[in-house]
CSV table of C-alpha atoms and ligand atoms in Angstrom, one decimal:
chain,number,residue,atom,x,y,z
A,19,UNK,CA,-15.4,-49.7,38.2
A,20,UNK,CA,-16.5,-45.9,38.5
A,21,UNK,CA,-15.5,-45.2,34.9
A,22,UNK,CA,-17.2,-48.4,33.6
A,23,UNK,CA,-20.5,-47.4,35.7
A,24,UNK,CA,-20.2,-43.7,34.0
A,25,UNK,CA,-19.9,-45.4,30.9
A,26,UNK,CA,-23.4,-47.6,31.1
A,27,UNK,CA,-25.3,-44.8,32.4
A,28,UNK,CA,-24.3,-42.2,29.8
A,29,UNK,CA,-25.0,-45.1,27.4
A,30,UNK,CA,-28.4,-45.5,28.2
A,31,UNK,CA,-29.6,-41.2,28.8
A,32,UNK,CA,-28.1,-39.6,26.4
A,33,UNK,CA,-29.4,-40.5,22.7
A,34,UNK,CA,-27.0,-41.9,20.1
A,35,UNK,CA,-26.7,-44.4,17.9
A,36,UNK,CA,-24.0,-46.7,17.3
A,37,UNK,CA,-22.2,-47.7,14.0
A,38,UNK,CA,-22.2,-51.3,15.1
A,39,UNK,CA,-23.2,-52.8,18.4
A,40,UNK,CA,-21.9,-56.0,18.9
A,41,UNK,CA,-23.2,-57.0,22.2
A,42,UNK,CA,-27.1,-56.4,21.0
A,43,UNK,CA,-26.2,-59.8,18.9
A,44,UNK,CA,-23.9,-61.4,21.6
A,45,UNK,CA,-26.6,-60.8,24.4
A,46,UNK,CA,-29.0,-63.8,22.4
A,47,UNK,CA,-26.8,-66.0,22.3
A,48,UNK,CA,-24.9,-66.0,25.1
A,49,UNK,CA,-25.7,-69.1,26.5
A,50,UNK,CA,-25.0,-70.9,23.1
A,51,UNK,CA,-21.4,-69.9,22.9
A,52,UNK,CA,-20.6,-70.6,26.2
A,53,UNK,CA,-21.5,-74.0,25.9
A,54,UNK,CA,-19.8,-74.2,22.7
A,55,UNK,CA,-16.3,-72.6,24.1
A,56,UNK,CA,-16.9,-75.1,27.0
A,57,UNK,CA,-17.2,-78.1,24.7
A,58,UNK,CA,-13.7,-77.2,22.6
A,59,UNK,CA,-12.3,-77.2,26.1
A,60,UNK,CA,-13.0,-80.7,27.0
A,61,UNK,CA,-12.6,-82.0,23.7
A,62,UNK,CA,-8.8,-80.6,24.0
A,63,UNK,CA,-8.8,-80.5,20.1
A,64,UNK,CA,-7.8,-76.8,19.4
A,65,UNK,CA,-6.5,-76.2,16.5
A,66,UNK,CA,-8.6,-77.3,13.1
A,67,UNK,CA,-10.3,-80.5,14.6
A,68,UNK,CA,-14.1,-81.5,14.4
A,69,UNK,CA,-15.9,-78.1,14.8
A,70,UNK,CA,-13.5,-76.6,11.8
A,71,UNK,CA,-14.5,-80.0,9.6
A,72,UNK,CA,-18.6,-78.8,10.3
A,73,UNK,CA,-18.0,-75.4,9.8
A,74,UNK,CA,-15.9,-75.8,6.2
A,75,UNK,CA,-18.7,-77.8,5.5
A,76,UNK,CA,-21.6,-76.1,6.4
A,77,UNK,CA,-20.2,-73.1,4.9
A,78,UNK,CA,-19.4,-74.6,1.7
A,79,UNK,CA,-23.3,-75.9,1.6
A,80,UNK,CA,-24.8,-72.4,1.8
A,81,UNK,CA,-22.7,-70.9,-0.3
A,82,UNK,CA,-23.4,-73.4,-2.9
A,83,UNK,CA,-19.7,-74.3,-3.4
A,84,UNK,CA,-18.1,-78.1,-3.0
A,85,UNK,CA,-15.2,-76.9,-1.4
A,86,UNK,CA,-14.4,-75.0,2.2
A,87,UNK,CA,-11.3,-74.9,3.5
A,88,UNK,CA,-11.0,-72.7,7.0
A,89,UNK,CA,-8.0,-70.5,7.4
A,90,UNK,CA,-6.7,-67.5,10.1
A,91,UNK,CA,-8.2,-64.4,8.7
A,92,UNK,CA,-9.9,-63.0,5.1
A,93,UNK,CA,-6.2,-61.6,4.0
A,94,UNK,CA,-4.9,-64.8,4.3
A,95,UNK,CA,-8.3,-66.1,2.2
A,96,UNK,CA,-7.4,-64.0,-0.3
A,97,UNK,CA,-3.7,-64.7,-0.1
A,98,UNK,CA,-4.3,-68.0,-0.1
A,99,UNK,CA,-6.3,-68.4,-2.9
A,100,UNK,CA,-3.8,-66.4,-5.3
A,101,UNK,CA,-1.1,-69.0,-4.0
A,102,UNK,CA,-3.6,-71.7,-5.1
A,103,UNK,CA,-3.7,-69.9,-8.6
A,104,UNK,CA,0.2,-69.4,-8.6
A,105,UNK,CA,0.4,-66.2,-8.5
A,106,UNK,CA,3.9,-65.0,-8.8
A,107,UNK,CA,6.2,-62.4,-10.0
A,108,UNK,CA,6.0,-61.0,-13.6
A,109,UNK,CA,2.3,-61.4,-13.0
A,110,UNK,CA,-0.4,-59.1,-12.7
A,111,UNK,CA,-3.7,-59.4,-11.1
A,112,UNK,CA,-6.8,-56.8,-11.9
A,113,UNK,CA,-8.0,-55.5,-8.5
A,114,UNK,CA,-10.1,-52.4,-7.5
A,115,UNK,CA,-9.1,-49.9,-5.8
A,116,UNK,CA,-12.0,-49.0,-4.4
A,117,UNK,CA,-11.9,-51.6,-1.9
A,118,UNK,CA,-10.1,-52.4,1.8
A,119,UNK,CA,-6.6,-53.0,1.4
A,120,UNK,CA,-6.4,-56.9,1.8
A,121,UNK,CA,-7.6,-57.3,-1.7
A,122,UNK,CA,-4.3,-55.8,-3.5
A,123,UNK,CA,-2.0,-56.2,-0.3
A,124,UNK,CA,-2.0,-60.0,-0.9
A,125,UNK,CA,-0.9,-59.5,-4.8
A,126,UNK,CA,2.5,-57.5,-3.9
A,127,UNK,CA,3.0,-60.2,-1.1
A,128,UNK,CA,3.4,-62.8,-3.6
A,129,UNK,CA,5.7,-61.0,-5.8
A,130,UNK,CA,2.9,-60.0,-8.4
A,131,UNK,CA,1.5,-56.5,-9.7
A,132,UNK,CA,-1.8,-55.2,-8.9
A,133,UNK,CA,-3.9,-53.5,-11.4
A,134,UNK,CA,-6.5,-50.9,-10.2
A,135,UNK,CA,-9.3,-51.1,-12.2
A,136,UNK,CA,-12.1,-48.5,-11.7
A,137,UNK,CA,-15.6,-48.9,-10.5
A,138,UNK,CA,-19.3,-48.6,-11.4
A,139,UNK,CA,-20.4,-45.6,-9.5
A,140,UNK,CA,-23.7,-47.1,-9.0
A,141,UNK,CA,-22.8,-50.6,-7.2
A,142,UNK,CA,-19.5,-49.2,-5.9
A,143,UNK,CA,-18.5,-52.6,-7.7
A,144,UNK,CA,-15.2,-53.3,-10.4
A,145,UNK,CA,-16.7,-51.8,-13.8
A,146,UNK,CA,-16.3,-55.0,-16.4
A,147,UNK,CA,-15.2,-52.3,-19.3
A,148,UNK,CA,-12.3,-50.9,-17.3
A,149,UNK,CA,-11.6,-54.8,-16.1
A,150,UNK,CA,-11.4,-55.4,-20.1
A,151,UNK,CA,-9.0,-52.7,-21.0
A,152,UNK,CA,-6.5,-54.1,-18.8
A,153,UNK,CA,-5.7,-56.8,-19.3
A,154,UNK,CA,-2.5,-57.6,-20.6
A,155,UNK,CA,-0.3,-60.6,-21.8
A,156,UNK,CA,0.6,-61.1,-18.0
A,157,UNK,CA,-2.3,-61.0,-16.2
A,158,UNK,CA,-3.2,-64.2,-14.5
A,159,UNK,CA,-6.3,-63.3,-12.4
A,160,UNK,CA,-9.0,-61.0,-11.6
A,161,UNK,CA,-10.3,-60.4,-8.1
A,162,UNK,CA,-13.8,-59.3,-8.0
A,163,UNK,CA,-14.9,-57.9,-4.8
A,164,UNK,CA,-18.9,-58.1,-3.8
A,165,UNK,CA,-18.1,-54.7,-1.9
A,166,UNK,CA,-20.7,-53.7,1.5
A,167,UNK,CA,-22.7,-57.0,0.6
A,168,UNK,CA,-23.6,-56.5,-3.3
A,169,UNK,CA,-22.5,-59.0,-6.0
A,170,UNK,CA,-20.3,-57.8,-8.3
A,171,UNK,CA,-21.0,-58.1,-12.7
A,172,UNK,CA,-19.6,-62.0,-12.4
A,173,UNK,CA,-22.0,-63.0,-15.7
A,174,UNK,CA,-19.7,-60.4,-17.6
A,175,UNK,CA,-16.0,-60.8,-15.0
A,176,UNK,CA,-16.3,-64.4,-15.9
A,177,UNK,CA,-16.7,-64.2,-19.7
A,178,UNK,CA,-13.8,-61.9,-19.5
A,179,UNK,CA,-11.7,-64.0,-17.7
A,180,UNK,CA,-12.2,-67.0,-19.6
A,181,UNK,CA,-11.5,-65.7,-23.0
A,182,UNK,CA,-8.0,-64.4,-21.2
A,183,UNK,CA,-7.8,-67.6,-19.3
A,184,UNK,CA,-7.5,-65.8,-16.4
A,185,UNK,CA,-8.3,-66.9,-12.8
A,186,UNK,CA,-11.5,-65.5,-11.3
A,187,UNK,CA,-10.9,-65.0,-7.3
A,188,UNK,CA,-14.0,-63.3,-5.5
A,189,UNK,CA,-13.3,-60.9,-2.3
A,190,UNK,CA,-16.9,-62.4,-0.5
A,191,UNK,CA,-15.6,-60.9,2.5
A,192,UNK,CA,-18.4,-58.5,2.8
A,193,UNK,CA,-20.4,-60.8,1.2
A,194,UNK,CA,-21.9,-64.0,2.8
A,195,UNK,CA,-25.1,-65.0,1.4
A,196,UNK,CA,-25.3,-62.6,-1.4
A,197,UNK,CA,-26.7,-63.9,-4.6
A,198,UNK,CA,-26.0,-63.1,-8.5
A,199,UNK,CA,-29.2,-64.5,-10.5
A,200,UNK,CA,-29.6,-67.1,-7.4
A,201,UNK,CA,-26.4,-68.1,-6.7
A,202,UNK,CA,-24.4,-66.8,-3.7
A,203,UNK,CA,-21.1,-65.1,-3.5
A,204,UNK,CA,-18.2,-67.7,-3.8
A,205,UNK,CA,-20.2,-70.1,-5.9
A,206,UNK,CA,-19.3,-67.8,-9.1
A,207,UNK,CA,-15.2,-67.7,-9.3
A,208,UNK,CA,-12.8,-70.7,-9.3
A,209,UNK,CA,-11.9,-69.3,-5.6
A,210,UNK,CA,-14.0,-67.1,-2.7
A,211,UNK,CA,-12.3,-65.2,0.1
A,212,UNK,CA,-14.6,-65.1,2.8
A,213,UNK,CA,-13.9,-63.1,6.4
A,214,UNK,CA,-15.0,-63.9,9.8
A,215,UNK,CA,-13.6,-60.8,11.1
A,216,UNK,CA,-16.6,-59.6,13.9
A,217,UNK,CA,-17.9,-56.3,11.7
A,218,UNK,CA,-18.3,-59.0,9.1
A,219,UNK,CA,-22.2,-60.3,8.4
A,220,UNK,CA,-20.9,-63.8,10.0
A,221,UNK,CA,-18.3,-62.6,13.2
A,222,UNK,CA,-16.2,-64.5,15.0
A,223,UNK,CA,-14.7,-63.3,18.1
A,224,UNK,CA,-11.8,-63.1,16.9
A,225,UNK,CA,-10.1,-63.1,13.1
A,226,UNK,CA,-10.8,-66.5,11.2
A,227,UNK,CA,-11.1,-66.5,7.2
A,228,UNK,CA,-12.8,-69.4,4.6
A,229,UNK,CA,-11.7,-70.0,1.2
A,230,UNK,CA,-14.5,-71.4,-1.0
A,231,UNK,CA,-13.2,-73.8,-4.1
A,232,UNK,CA,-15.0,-75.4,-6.6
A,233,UNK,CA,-12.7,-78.2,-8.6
A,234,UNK,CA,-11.4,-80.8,-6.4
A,235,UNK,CA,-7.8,-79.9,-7.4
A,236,UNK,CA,-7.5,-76.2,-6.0
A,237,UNK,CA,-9.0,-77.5,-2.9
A,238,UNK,CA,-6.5,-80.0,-2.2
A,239,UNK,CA,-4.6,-77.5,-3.2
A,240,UNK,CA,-5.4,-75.0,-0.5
A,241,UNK,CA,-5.5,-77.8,2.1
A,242,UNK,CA,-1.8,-78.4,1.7
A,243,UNK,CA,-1.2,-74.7,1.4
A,244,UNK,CA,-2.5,-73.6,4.6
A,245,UNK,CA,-0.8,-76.1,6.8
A,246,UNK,CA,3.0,-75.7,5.3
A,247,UNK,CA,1.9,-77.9,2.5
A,248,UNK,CA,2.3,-80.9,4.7
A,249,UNK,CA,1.4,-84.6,4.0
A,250,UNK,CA,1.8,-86.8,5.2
A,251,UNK,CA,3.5,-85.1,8.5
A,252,UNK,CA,6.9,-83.3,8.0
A,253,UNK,CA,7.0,-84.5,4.4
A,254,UNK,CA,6.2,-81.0,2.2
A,255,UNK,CA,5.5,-81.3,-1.3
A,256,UNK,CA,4.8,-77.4,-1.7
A,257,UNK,CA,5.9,-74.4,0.7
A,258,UNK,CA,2.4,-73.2,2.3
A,259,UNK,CA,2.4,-71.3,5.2
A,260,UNK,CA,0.4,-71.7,8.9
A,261,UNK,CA,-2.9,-70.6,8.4
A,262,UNK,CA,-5.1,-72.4,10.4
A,263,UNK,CA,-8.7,-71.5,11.9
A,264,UNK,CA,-9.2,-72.1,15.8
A,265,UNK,CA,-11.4,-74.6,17.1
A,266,UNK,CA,-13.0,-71.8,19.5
A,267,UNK,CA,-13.5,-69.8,16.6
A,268,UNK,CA,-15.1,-72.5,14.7
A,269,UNK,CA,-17.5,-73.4,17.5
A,270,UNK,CA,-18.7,-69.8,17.7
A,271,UNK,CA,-19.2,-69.7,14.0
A,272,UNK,CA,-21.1,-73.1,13.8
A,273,UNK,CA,-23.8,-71.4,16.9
A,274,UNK,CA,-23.7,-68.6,14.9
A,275,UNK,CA,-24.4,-69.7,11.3
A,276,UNK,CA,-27.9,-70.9,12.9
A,277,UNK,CA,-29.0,-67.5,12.9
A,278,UNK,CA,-27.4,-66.0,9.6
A,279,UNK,CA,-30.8,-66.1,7.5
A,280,UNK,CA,-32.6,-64.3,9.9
A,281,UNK,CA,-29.5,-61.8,10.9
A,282,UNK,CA,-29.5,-61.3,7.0
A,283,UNK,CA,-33.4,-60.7,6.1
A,284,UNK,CA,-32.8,-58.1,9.5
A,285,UNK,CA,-30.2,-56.1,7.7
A,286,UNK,CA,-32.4,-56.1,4.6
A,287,UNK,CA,-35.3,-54.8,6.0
A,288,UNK,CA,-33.4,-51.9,7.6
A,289,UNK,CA,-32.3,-51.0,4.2
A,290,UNK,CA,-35.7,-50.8,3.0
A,291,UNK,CA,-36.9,-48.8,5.9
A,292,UNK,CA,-33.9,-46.5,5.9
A,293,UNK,CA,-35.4,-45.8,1.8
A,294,UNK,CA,-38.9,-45.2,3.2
A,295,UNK,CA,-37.2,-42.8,6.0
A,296,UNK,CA,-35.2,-40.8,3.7
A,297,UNK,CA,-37.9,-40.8,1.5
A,298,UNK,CA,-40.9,-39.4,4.0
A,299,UNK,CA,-37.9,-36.5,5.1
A,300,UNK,CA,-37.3,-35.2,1.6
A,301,UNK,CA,-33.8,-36.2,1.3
A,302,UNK,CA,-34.0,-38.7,-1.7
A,303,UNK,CA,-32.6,-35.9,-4.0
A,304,UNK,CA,-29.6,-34.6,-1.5
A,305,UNK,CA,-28.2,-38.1,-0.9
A,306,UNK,CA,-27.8,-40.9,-3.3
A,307,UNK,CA,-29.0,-43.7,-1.6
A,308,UNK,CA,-27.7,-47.6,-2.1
A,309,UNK,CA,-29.1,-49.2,-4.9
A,310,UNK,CA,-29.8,-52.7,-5.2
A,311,UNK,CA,-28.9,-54.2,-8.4
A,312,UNK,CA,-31.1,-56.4,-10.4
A,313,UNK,CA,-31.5,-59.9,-10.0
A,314,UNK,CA,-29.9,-60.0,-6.8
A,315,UNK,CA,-29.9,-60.4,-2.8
A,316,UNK,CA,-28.0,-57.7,-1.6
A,317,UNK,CA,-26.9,-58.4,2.3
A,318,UNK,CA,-25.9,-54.7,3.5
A,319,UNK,CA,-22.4,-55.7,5.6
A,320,UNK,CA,-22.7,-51.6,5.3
A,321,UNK,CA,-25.2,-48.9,4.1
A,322,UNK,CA,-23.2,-46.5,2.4
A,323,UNK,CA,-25.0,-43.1,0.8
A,324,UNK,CA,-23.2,-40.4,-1.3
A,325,UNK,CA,-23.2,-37.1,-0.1
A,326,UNK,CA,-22.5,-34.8,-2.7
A,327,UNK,CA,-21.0,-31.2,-3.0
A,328,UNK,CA,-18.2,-31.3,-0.4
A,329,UNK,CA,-20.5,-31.8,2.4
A,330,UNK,CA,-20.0,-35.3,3.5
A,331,UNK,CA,-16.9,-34.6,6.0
A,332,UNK,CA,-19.3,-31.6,7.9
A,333,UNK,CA,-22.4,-33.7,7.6
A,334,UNK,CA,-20.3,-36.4,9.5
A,335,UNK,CA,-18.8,-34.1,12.2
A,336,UNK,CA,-22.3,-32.9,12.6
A,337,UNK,CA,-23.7,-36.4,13.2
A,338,UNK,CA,-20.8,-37.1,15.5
A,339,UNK,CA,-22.3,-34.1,17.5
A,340,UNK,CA,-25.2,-36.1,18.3
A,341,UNK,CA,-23.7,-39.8,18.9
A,342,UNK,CA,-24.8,-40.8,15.6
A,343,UNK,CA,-21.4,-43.6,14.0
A,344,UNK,CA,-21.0,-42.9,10.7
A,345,UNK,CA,-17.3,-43.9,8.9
A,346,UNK,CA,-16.0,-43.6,5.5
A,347,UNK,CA,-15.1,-46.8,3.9
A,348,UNK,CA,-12.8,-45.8,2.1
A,349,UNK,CA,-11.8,-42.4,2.3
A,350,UNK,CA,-8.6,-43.2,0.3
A,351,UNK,CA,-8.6,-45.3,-3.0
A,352,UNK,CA,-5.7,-48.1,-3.2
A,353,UNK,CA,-4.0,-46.5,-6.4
A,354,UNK,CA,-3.3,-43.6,-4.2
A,355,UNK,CA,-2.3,-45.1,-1.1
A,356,UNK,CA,1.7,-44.2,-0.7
A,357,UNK,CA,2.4,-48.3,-0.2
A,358,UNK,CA,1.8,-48.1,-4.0
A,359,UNK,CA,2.7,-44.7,-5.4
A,360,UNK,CA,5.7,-47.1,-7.6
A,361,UNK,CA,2.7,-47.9,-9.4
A,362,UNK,CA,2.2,-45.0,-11.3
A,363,UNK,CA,-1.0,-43.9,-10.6
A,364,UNK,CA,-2.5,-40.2,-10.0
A,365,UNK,CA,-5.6,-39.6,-8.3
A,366,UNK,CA,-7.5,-39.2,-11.6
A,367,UNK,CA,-6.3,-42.5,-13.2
A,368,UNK,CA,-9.6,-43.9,-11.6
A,369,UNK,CA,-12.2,-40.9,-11.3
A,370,UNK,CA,-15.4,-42.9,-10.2
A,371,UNK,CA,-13.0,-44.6,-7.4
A,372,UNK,CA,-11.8,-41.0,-6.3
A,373,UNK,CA,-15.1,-39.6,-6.6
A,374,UNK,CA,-16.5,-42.5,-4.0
A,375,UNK,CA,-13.9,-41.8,-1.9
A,376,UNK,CA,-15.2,-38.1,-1.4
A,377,UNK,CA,-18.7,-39.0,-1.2
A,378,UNK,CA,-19.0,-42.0,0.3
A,379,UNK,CA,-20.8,-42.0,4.2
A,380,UNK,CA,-21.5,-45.7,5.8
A,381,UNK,CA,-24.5,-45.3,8.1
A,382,UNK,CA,-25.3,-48.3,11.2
A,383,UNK,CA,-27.7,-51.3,9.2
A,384,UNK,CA,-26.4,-53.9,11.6
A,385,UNK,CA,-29.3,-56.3,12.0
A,386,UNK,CA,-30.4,-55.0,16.3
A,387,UNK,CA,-30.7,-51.7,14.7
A,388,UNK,CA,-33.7,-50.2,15.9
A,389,UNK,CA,-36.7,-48.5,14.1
A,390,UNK,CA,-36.2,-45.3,16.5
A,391,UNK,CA,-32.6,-45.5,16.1
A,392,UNK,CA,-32.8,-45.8,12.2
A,393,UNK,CA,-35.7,-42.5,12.8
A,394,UNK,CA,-32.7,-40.7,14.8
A,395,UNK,CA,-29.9,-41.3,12.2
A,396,UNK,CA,-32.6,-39.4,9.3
A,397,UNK,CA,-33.3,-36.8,11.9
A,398,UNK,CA,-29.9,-36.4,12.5
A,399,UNK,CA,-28.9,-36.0,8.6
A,400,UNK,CA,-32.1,-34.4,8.3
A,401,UNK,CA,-31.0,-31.4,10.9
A,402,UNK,CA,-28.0,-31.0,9.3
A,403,UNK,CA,-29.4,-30.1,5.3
A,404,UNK,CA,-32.4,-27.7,7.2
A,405,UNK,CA,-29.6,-25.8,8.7
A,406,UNK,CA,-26.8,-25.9,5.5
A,407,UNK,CA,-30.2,-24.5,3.5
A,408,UNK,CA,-30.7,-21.9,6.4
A,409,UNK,CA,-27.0,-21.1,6.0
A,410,UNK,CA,-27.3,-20.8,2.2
A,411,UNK,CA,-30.2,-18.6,1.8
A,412,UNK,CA,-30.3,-16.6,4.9
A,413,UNK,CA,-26.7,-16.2,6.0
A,414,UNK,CA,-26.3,-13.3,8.1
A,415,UNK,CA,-29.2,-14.6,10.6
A,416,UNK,CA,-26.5,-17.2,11.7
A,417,UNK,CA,-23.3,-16.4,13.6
A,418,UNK,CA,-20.4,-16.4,11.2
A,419,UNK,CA,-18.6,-20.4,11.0
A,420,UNK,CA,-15.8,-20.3,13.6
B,23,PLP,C1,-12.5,-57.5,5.8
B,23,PLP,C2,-12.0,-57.6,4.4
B,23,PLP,C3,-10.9,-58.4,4.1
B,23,PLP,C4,-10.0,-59.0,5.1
B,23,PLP,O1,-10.5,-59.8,6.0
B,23,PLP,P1,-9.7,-59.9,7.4
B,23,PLP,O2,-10.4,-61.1,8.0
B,23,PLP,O3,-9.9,-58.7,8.2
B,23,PLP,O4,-8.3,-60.2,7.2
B,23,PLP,C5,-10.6,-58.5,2.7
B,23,PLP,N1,-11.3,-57.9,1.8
B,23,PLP,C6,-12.4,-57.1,2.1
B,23,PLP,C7,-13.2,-56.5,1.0
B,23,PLP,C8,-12.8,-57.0,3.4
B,23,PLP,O5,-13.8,-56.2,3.7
């Protein structure tokens, strides 16, 4: 009781900022998901059942996709999906590595090879050229990821893919609402991978994934799959696995896809004040800030900035210093993680993916964020380049660095 008591009152005196601050969101609509857990509890239908039925479908509607089908997480999504597509050994699927692991993890699971592709430095997103030199005689699919919210090049993925017959699987995880030209993530591939995980734009409390479809054939597909590729009961034409969404979880995501829109156009404007912020302090030229692509709705699941010369790691520790959440996503690209070092790569196989990695800094954009708060993070990275100048031009005035 004492610590938790501590814990509030620090909370509230000393200035900070959180990375992501779940409760802000939870605190409106409290009342809503009570209800909603309540009602799953006298309806005793727990697992799939009615409120997974309106959430595949509701989901499938705004992402302008026929199909939904609900599943246990966004690695099994993506795992899912590349079942769907039978994905198998002596196959290889294209994958960034600039991306969470999920994405690749699920290729080796099946037996197959990932292939890190590099990205565009700009978008963060797979690069279409690198994408097109390799492919090979045994790749079956490409997985696109819409990385911290922004569409990936799907216009030029999908021409690629088609002339290689190759299957077109988007990572939407981050990526809920975006929109290529007008139409939203998982409306664009043959499959979507969607995550309900709670940093996610649409949270559960809890893990829960969606994989979008759109022929009639890969969704029945992925309906078997995902419940042991039963029907009717105990007869199994296919081996699937259990991957099922809860009905809690479900009823939770139903309250909250009421509020997505406005959660969304939140997180945009907070980008656009964050560029008028770093703009009024001067700092457009030390940081490269995110840049929205054209032609598309870009839904910040994170605002991620480069910071160049070395200095992101210090500027971090620095913003630490004053309760400011900042993380690196990620601070280590896929094609070097040691999981796959039987892959071949070295660290300059993908240089814009290694470059990100030391660059990148993911500042809070979740959609409670404050206009003081989003003042105090500028301030905060603000204080940091006064001083490094101060350091560089004038550095016996300051104690030597520890
Ligand atoms: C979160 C995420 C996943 C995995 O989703 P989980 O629900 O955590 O399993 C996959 N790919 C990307 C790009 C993600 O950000």
């Amino acid at each position: 009781m004492k610590g938790n008591f501590n814990n509030q009152t620090v909370n509230s005196s000393i200035q900070g900022v959180a990375l992501l601050d779940l409760k802000r969101q939870y605190a409106v609509i409290k009342d809503e998901i009570t209800d909603a857990l309540q009602r799953v509890c006298d309806s005793g239908a727990f697992v799939l059942g009615p409120e997974v039925k309106t959430l595949e479908k509701s989901i499938a509607q705004y992402c302008q996709v026929e199909y939904g089908i609900a599943c246990a997480s966004g690695s099994d999504a993506v795992l899912l999906a590349l079942t769907a597509a039978e994905v198998g050994p002596g196959d290889e699927v294209i994958v960034p590595s600039f991306t969470f692991f999920a994405t690749a993890s699920a290729v080796s699971r099946l037996g197959a090879k990932p292939v890190f592709a590099d990205i565009d430095p700009v978008s963060f997103n797979l690069s279409p050229a690198d994408v097109s030199r390799k492919v090979t005689q045994r790749t079956k699919a490409v997985i696109p990821v819409h990385l911290f919210g922004q569409m990936a090049e799907m216009q030029l993925l999908n021409t690629i893919a088609q002339h290689h017959g190759l299957y077109v699987i988007e990572d939407a995880a981050q990526a809920v609402g975006s929109e290529l030209e007008g139409r939203r993530a998982g409306s664009w591939g043959d499959m979507g991978a969607f995550s309900f995980y709670p940093t996610k734009n649409l949270g559960g409390a809890g893990d829960g994934g969606l994989v979008t479809a759109r022929s009639e054939q890969l969704a029945k597909r992925l309906h078997l799959l995902h419940v042991h590729g039963m029907e009717p009961r105990y007869y199994h034409s296919i081996i699937g696995v259990n991957s099922r969404l809860d009905s809690f979880q479900a009823a939770i995501l139903n309250v909250k896809m009421k509020y997505l829109e406005g959660w969304t156009m939140l997180r945009i404007q907070n980008a656009a004040r964050y560029s008028d912020l770093f703009d009024d302090a001067g700092l457009t030229q030390t940081l490269t800030l995110p840049k929205t692509l054209p032609n598309r709705r870009h839904v910040w699941n994170q605002y991620t900035v480069r910071v160049p010369d070395g200095r992101r790691d210090d500027l971090r520790r620095c913003l630490a210093e004053r309760k400011i959440g900042a993380e690196i996503y990620y601070p280590l690209g896929l094609h070097e993680q040691e999981c796959f070092r039987h892959l071949g790569y070295r660290a300059d196989s993908l240089p814009e993916t290694y470059r990100a990695c030391q660059e990148v800094l993911t500042l809070p954009i979740f959609p409670e964020l404050t206009e003081a708060e989003q003042r105090m993070v500028v301030q905060g990275i603000k204080s940091y380049f006064d001083a490094d100048t101060q350091r560089q031009f004038y550095p016996s005035a300051l104690p030597a660095a520890a």
